[in-house]
Protein backbone atom coordinates (compact mmCIF):
# COMPACT_ATOMS: atom_id res chain seq x y z
CA UNK A 1 0.00 0.00 0.00
CA UNK A 2 1.29 3.44 -0.94
CA UNK A 3 1.83 5.91 1.86
CA UNK A 4 -0.58 8.87 1.82
CA UNK A 5 1.04 12.19 1.02
CA UNK A 6 -0.18 15.78 1.36
CA UNK A 7 1.30 19.09 0.30
CA UNK A 8 0.46 22.61 1.44
CA UNK A 9 1.40 26.27 1.56
CA UNK A 10 2.05 28.04 4.86
CA UNK A 11 1.21 31.67 4.12
CA UNK A 12 2.98 34.22 6.31
CA UNK A 13 3.08 37.99 6.69
CA UNK A 14 5.07 40.46 8.76
CA UNK A 15 8.61 40.27 10.07
CA UNK A 16 10.49 39.66 13.30
CA UNK A 17 8.25 39.14 16.33
CA UNK A 18 5.23 40.37 14.32
CA UNK A 19 5.23 37.38 11.92
CA UNK A 20 1.84 35.75 11.53
CA UNK A 21 0.85 32.56 9.73
CA UNK A 22 -2.46 31.64 8.14
CA UNK A 23 -3.89 28.39 9.49
CA UNK A 24 -7.05 26.49 8.57
CA UNK A 25 -9.39 24.90 11.12
CA UNK A 26 -10.35 21.43 9.95
CA UNK A 27 -14.00 21.06 9.03
CA UNK A 28 -16.49 18.30 9.68
CA UNK A 29 -18.23 17.05 12.78
CA UNK A 30 -15.17 15.53 14.46
CA UNK A 31 -13.33 18.88 14.62
CA UNK A 32 -16.33 21.17 15.22
CA UNK A 33 -15.79 21.56 18.97
CA UNK A 34 -11.99 21.24 19.01
CA UNK A 35 -9.50 24.09 18.91
CA UNK A 36 -6.04 23.10 20.18
CA UNK A 37 -4.53 20.67 17.67
CA UNK A 38 -7.34 21.25 15.15
CA UNK A 39 -5.61 23.85 12.95
CA UNK A 40 -3.45 22.95 9.97
CA UNK A 41 -1.47 24.23 7.02
CA UNK A 42 -3.96 24.42 4.12
CA UNK A 43 -3.05 21.19 2.33
CA UNK A 44 -4.32 18.10 0.59
CA UNK A 45 -3.37 14.76 -0.87
CA UNK A 46 -1.77 14.26 -4.27
CA UNK A 47 -0.88 11.40 -6.61
CA UNK A 48 2.29 10.32 -8.41
CA UNK A 49 1.41 12.33 -11.53
CA UNK A 50 1.63 15.70 -9.72
CA UNK A 51 4.62 17.41 -8.14
CA UNK A 52 4.28 18.22 -4.44
CA UNK A 53 4.63 21.98 -5.08
CA UNK A 54 1.96 21.95 -7.80
CA UNK A 55 -0.28 19.99 -5.42
CA UNK A 56 0.35 22.54 -2.64
CA UNK A 57 -0.77 25.38 -4.92
CA UNK A 58 -3.81 23.44 -6.17
CA UNK A 59 -4.84 22.41 -2.67
CA UNK A 60 -4.51 25.98 -1.37
CA UNK A 61 -7.06 27.08 -3.97
CA UNK A 62 -9.33 24.07 -3.38
CA UNK A 63 -9.25 24.41 0.40
CA UNK A 64 -9.66 28.20 0.56
CA UNK A 65 -11.48 28.97 -2.68
CA UNK A 66 -8.91 31.62 -3.65
CA UNK A 67 -5.62 31.26 -5.53
CA UNK A 68 -2.39 31.49 -3.56
CA UNK A 69 -0.58 34.83 -3.74
CA UNK A 70 2.13 35.21 -6.35
CA UNK A 71 5.71 34.68 -5.35
CA UNK A 72 8.18 31.87 -5.02
CA UNK A 73 7.41 29.35 -2.27
CA UNK A 74 10.34 28.32 -0.05
CA UNK A 75 10.54 24.65 0.96
CA UNK A 76 9.95 23.85 4.63
CA UNK A 77 10.54 20.13 4.20
CA UNK A 78 8.30 17.28 5.30
CA UNK A 79 6.91 15.81 8.50
CA UNK A 80 5.22 12.50 9.19
CA UNK A 81 1.95 12.88 11.04
CA UNK A 82 0.81 10.47 13.74
CA UNK A 83 -1.27 8.42 11.28
CA UNK A 84 1.73 7.98 8.97
CA UNK A 85 0.82 10.55 6.32
CA UNK A 86 3.80 12.47 4.89
CA UNK A 87 3.10 16.22 4.77
CA UNK A 88 5.33 18.53 2.73
CA UNK A 89 5.00 22.31 3.04
CA UNK A 90 6.31 25.51 1.53
CA UNK A 91 6.38 28.98 3.06
CA UNK A 92 4.90 31.76 0.94
CA UNK A 93 4.83 35.41 1.90
CA UNK A 94 1.51 37.09 1.23
CA UNK A 95 -1.69 38.40 2.69
CA UNK A 96 -5.24 37.15 2.53
CA UNK A 97 -8.49 38.27 4.13
CA UNK A 98 -9.94 35.25 5.97
CA UNK A 99 -13.45 36.61 5.31
CA UNK A 100 -12.89 36.06 1.57
CA UNK A 101 -12.46 32.30 1.65
CA UNK A 102 -14.91 29.84 0.11
CA UNK A 103 -13.88 26.39 1.33
CA UNK A 104 -14.33 23.19 -0.62
CA UNK A 105 -16.60 20.49 0.77
CA UNK A 106 -16.64 16.74 1.32
CA UNK A 107 -19.43 14.21 1.87
CA UNK A 108 -19.50 11.61 4.63
CA UNK A 109 -21.97 9.47 6.50
CA UNK A 110 -23.09 11.38 9.59
CA UNK A 111 -23.91 10.39 12.21
CA UNK A 112 -21.72 7.36 11.66
CA UNK A 113 -23.83 4.28 11.05
CA UNK A 114 -26.96 6.33 10.23
CA UNK A 115 -26.86 5.74 6.48
CA UNK A 116 -27.34 9.50 5.94
CA UNK A 117 -24.76 11.29 3.80
CA UNK A 118 -24.03 14.92 4.69
CA UNK A 119 -21.83 17.59 3.18
CA UNK A 120 -19.27 19.45 5.32
CA UNK A 121 -16.67 22.14 4.59
CA UNK A 122 -13.10 20.83 4.30
CA UNK A 123 -12.14 23.72 6.54
CA UNK A 124 -14.62 25.75 8.53
CA UNK A 125 -12.50 28.86 9.09
CA UNK A 126 -9.07 30.35 8.62
CA UNK A 127 -7.25 32.86 10.79
CA UNK A 128 -3.91 34.60 11.22
CA UNK A 129 -1.88 33.70 14.32
CA UNK A 130 1.42 34.80 15.79
CA UNK A 131 3.93 31.94 15.94
CA UNK A 132 3.45 31.19 19.65
CA UNK A 133 -0.33 30.97 19.38
CA UNK A 134 -0.04 28.99 16.13
CA UNK A 135 2.08 26.39 17.95
CA UNK A 136 -0.70 25.91 20.51
CA UNK A 137 -3.41 25.56 17.86
CA UNK A 138 -1.65 23.48 15.21
CA UNK A 139 -1.62 19.73 14.66
CA UNK A 140 1.39 18.76 16.79
CA UNK A 141 3.53 17.16 14.07
CA UNK A 142 3.14 20.24 11.83
CA UNK A 143 4.67 22.57 14.44
CA UNK A 144 8.07 21.77 12.93
CA UNK A 145 7.03 23.90 9.94
CA UNK A 146 6.78 26.93 12.25
CA UNK A 147 10.26 26.27 13.63
CA UNK A 148 11.64 25.99 10.10
CA UNK A 149 9.86 29.17 9.00
CA UNK A 150 11.22 31.03 12.01
CA UNK A 151 14.77 29.85 11.19
CA UNK A 152 14.33 30.77 7.53
CA UNK A 153 13.19 34.28 8.43
CA UNK A 154 16.02 34.71 10.98
CA UNK A 155 18.54 33.69 8.31
CA UNK A 156 17.02 36.14 5.83
CA UNK A 157 17.06 38.97 8.40
CA UNK A 158 20.68 38.15 9.24
CA UNK A 159 21.64 38.26 5.56
CA UNK A 160 19.87 41.61 5.11
CA UNK A 161 21.62 42.99 8.19
CA UNK A 162 25.01 41.85 6.86
CA UNK A 163 24.34 43.53 3.50
CA UNK A 164 23.39 46.77 5.26
CA UNK A 165 26.53 46.65 7.41
CA UNK A 166 28.76 46.21 4.34
CA UNK A 167 27.68 49.58 2.99
CA UNK A 168 28.11 51.37 6.33
CA UNK A 169 31.31 52.46 7.95
CA UNK A 170 34.18 54.64 6.78
CA UNK A 171 33.75 55.58 3.15
CA UNK A 172 30.87 53.15 2.73
CA UNK A 173 28.09 55.72 2.81
Coordinates of C-alpha atoms in Angstrom, one line a residue:
X1 CA 0.0 0.0 0.0
X2 CA 1.3 3.4 -0.9
X3 CA 1.8 5.9 1.9
X4 CA -0.6 8.9 1.8
X5 CA 1.0 12.2 1.0
X6 CA -0.2 15.8 1.4
X7 CA 1.3 19.1 0.3
X8 CA 0.5 22.6 1.4
X9 CA 1.4 26.3 1.6
X10 CA 2.1 28.0 4.9
X11 CA 1.2 31.7 4.1
X12 CA 3.0 34.2 6.3
X13 CA 3.1 38.0 6.7
X14 CA 5.1 40.5 8.8
X15 CA 8.6 40.3 10.1
X16 CA 10.5 39.7 13.3
X17 CA 8.2 39.1 16.3
X18 CA 5.2 40.4 14.3
X19 CA 5.2 37.4 11.9
X20 CA 1.8 35.8 11.5
X21 CA 0.8 32.6 9.7
X22 CA -2.5 31.6 8.1
X23 CA -3.9 28.4 9.5
X24 CA -7.0 26.5 8.6
X25 CA -9.4 24.9 11.1
X26 CA -10.4 21.4 10.0
X27 CA -14.0 21.1 9.0
X28 CA -16.5 18.3 9.7
X29 CA -18.2 17.1 12.8
X30 CA -15.2 15.5 14.5
X31 CA -13.3 18.9 14.6
X32 CA -16.3 21.2 15.2
X33 CA -15.8 21.6 19.0
X34 CA -12.0 21.2 19.0
X35 CA -9.5 24.1 18.9
X36 CA -6.0 23.1 20.2
X37 CA -4.5 20.7 17.7
X38 CA -7.3 21.2 15.2
X39 CA -5.6 23.8 12.9
X40 CA -3.5 23.0 10.0
X41 CA -1.5 24.2 7.0
X42 CA -4.0 24.4 4.1
X43 CA -3.0 21.2 2.3
X44 CA -4.3 18.1 0.6
X45 CA -3.4 14.8 -0.9
X46 CA -1.8 14.3 -4.3
X47 CA -0.9 11.4 -6.6
X48 CA 2.3 10.3 -8.4
X49 CA 1.4 12.3 -11.5
X50 CA 1.6 15.7 -9.7
X51 CA 4.6 17.4 -8.1
X52 CA 4.3 18.2 -4.4
X53 CA 4.6 22.0 -5.1
X54 CA 2.0 21.9 -7.8
X55 CA -0.3 20.0 -5.4
X56 CA 0.4 22.5 -2.6
X57 CA -0.8 25.4 -4.9
X58 CA -3.8 23.4 -6.2
X59 CA -4.8 22.4 -2.7
X60 CA -4.5 26.0 -1.4
X61 CA -7.1 27.1 -4.0
X62 CA -9.3 24.1 -3.4
X63 CA -9.3 24.4 0.4
X64 CA -9.7 28.2 0.6
X65 CA -11.5 29.0 -2.7
X66 CA -8.9 31.6 -3.7
X67 CA -5.6 31.3 -5.5
X68 CA -2.4 31.5 -3.6
X69 CA -0.6 34.8 -3.7
X70 CA 2.1 35.2 -6.4
X71 CA 5.7 34.7 -5.3
X72 CA 8.2 31.9 -5.0
X73 CA 7.4 29.4 -2.3
X74 CA 10.3 28.3 0.0
X75 CA 10.5 24.6 1.0
X76 CA 9.9 23.9 4.6
X77 CA 10.5 20.1 4.2
X78 CA 8.3 17.3 5.3
X79 CA 6.9 15.8 8.5
X80 CA 5.2 12.5 9.2
X81 CA 2.0 12.9 11.0
X82 CA 0.8 10.5 13.7
X83 CA -1.3 8.4 11.3
X84 CA 1.7 8.0 9.0
X85 CA 0.8 10.6 6.3
X86 CA 3.8 12.5 4.9
X87 CA 3.1 16.2 4.8
X88 CA 5.3 18.5 2.7
X89 CA 5.0 22.3 3.0
X90 CA 6.3 25.5 1.5
X91 CA 6.4 29.0 3.1
X92 CA 4.9 31.8 0.9
X93 CA 4.8 35.4 1.9
X94 CA 1.5 37.1 1.2
X95 CA -1.7 38.4 2.7
X96 CA -5.2 37.2 2.5
X97 CA -8.5 38.3 4.1
X98 CA -9.9 35.3 6.0
X99 CA -13.4 36.6 5.3
X100 CA -12.9 36.1 1.6
X101 CA -12.5 32.3 1.6
X102 CA -14.9 29.8 0.1
X103 CA -13.9 26.4 1.3
X104 CA -14.3 23.2 -0.6
X105 CA -16.6 20.5 0.8
X106 CA -16.6 16.7 1.3
X107 CA -19.4 14.2 1.9
X108 CA -19.5 11.6 4.6
X109 CA -22.0 9.5 6.5
X110 CA -23.1 11.4 9.6
X111 CA -23.9 10.4 12.2
X112 CA -21.7 7.4 11.7
X113 CA -23.8 4.3 11.1
X114 CA -27.0 6.3 10.2
X115 CA -26.9 5.7 6.5
X116 CA -27.3 9.5 5.9
X117 CA -24.8 11.3 3.8
X118 CA -24.0 14.9 4.7
X119 CA -21.8 17.6 3.2
X120 CA -19.3 19.4 5.3
X121 CA -16.7 22.1 4.6
X122 CA -13.1 20.8 4.3
X123 CA -12.1 23.7 6.5
X124 CA -14.6 25.8 8.5
X125 CA -12.5 28.9 9.1
X126 CA -9.1 30.3 8.6
X127 CA -7.2 32.9 10.8
X128 CA -3.9 34.6 11.2
X129 CA -1.9 33.7 14.3
X130 CA 1.4 34.8 15.8
X131 CA 3.9 31.9 15.9
X132 CA 3.5 31.2 19.7
X133 CA -0.3 31.0 19.4
X134 CA 0.0 29.0 16.1
X135 CA 2.1 26.4 18.0
X136 CA -0.7 25.9 20.5
X137 CA -3.4 25.6 17.9
X138 CA -1.6 23.5 15.2
X139 CA -1.6 19.7 14.7
X140 CA 1.4 18.8 16.8
X141 CA 3.5 17.2 14.1
X142 CA 3.1 20.2 11.8
X143 CA 4.7 22.6 14.4
X144 CA 8.1 21.8 12.9
X145 CA 7.0 23.9 9.9
X146 CA 6.8 26.9 12.2
X147 CA 10.3 26.3 13.6
X148 CA 11.6 26.0 10.1
X149 CA 9.9 29.2 9.0
X150 CA 11.2 31.0 12.0
X151 CA 14.8 29.8 11.2
X152 CA 14.3 30.8 7.5
X153 CA 13.2 34.3 8.4
X154 CA 16.0 34.7 11.0
X155 CA 18.5 33.7 8.3
X156 CA 17.0 36.1 5.8
X157 CA 17.1 39.0 8.4
X158 CA 20.7 38.2 9.2
X159 CA 21.6 38.3 5.6
X160 CA 19.9 41.6 5.1
X161 CA 21.6 43.0 8.2
X162 CA 25.0 41.9 6.9
X163 CA 24.3 43.5 3.5
X164 CA 23.4 46.8 5.3
X165 CA 26.5 46.7 7.4
X166 CA 28.8 46.2 4.3
X167 CA 27.7 49.6 3.0
X168 CA 28.1 51.4 6.3
X169 CA 31.3 52.5 8.0
X170 CA 34.2 54.6 6.8
X171 CA 33.8 55.6 3.1
X172 CA 30.9 53.1 2.7
X173 CA 28.1 55.7 2.8

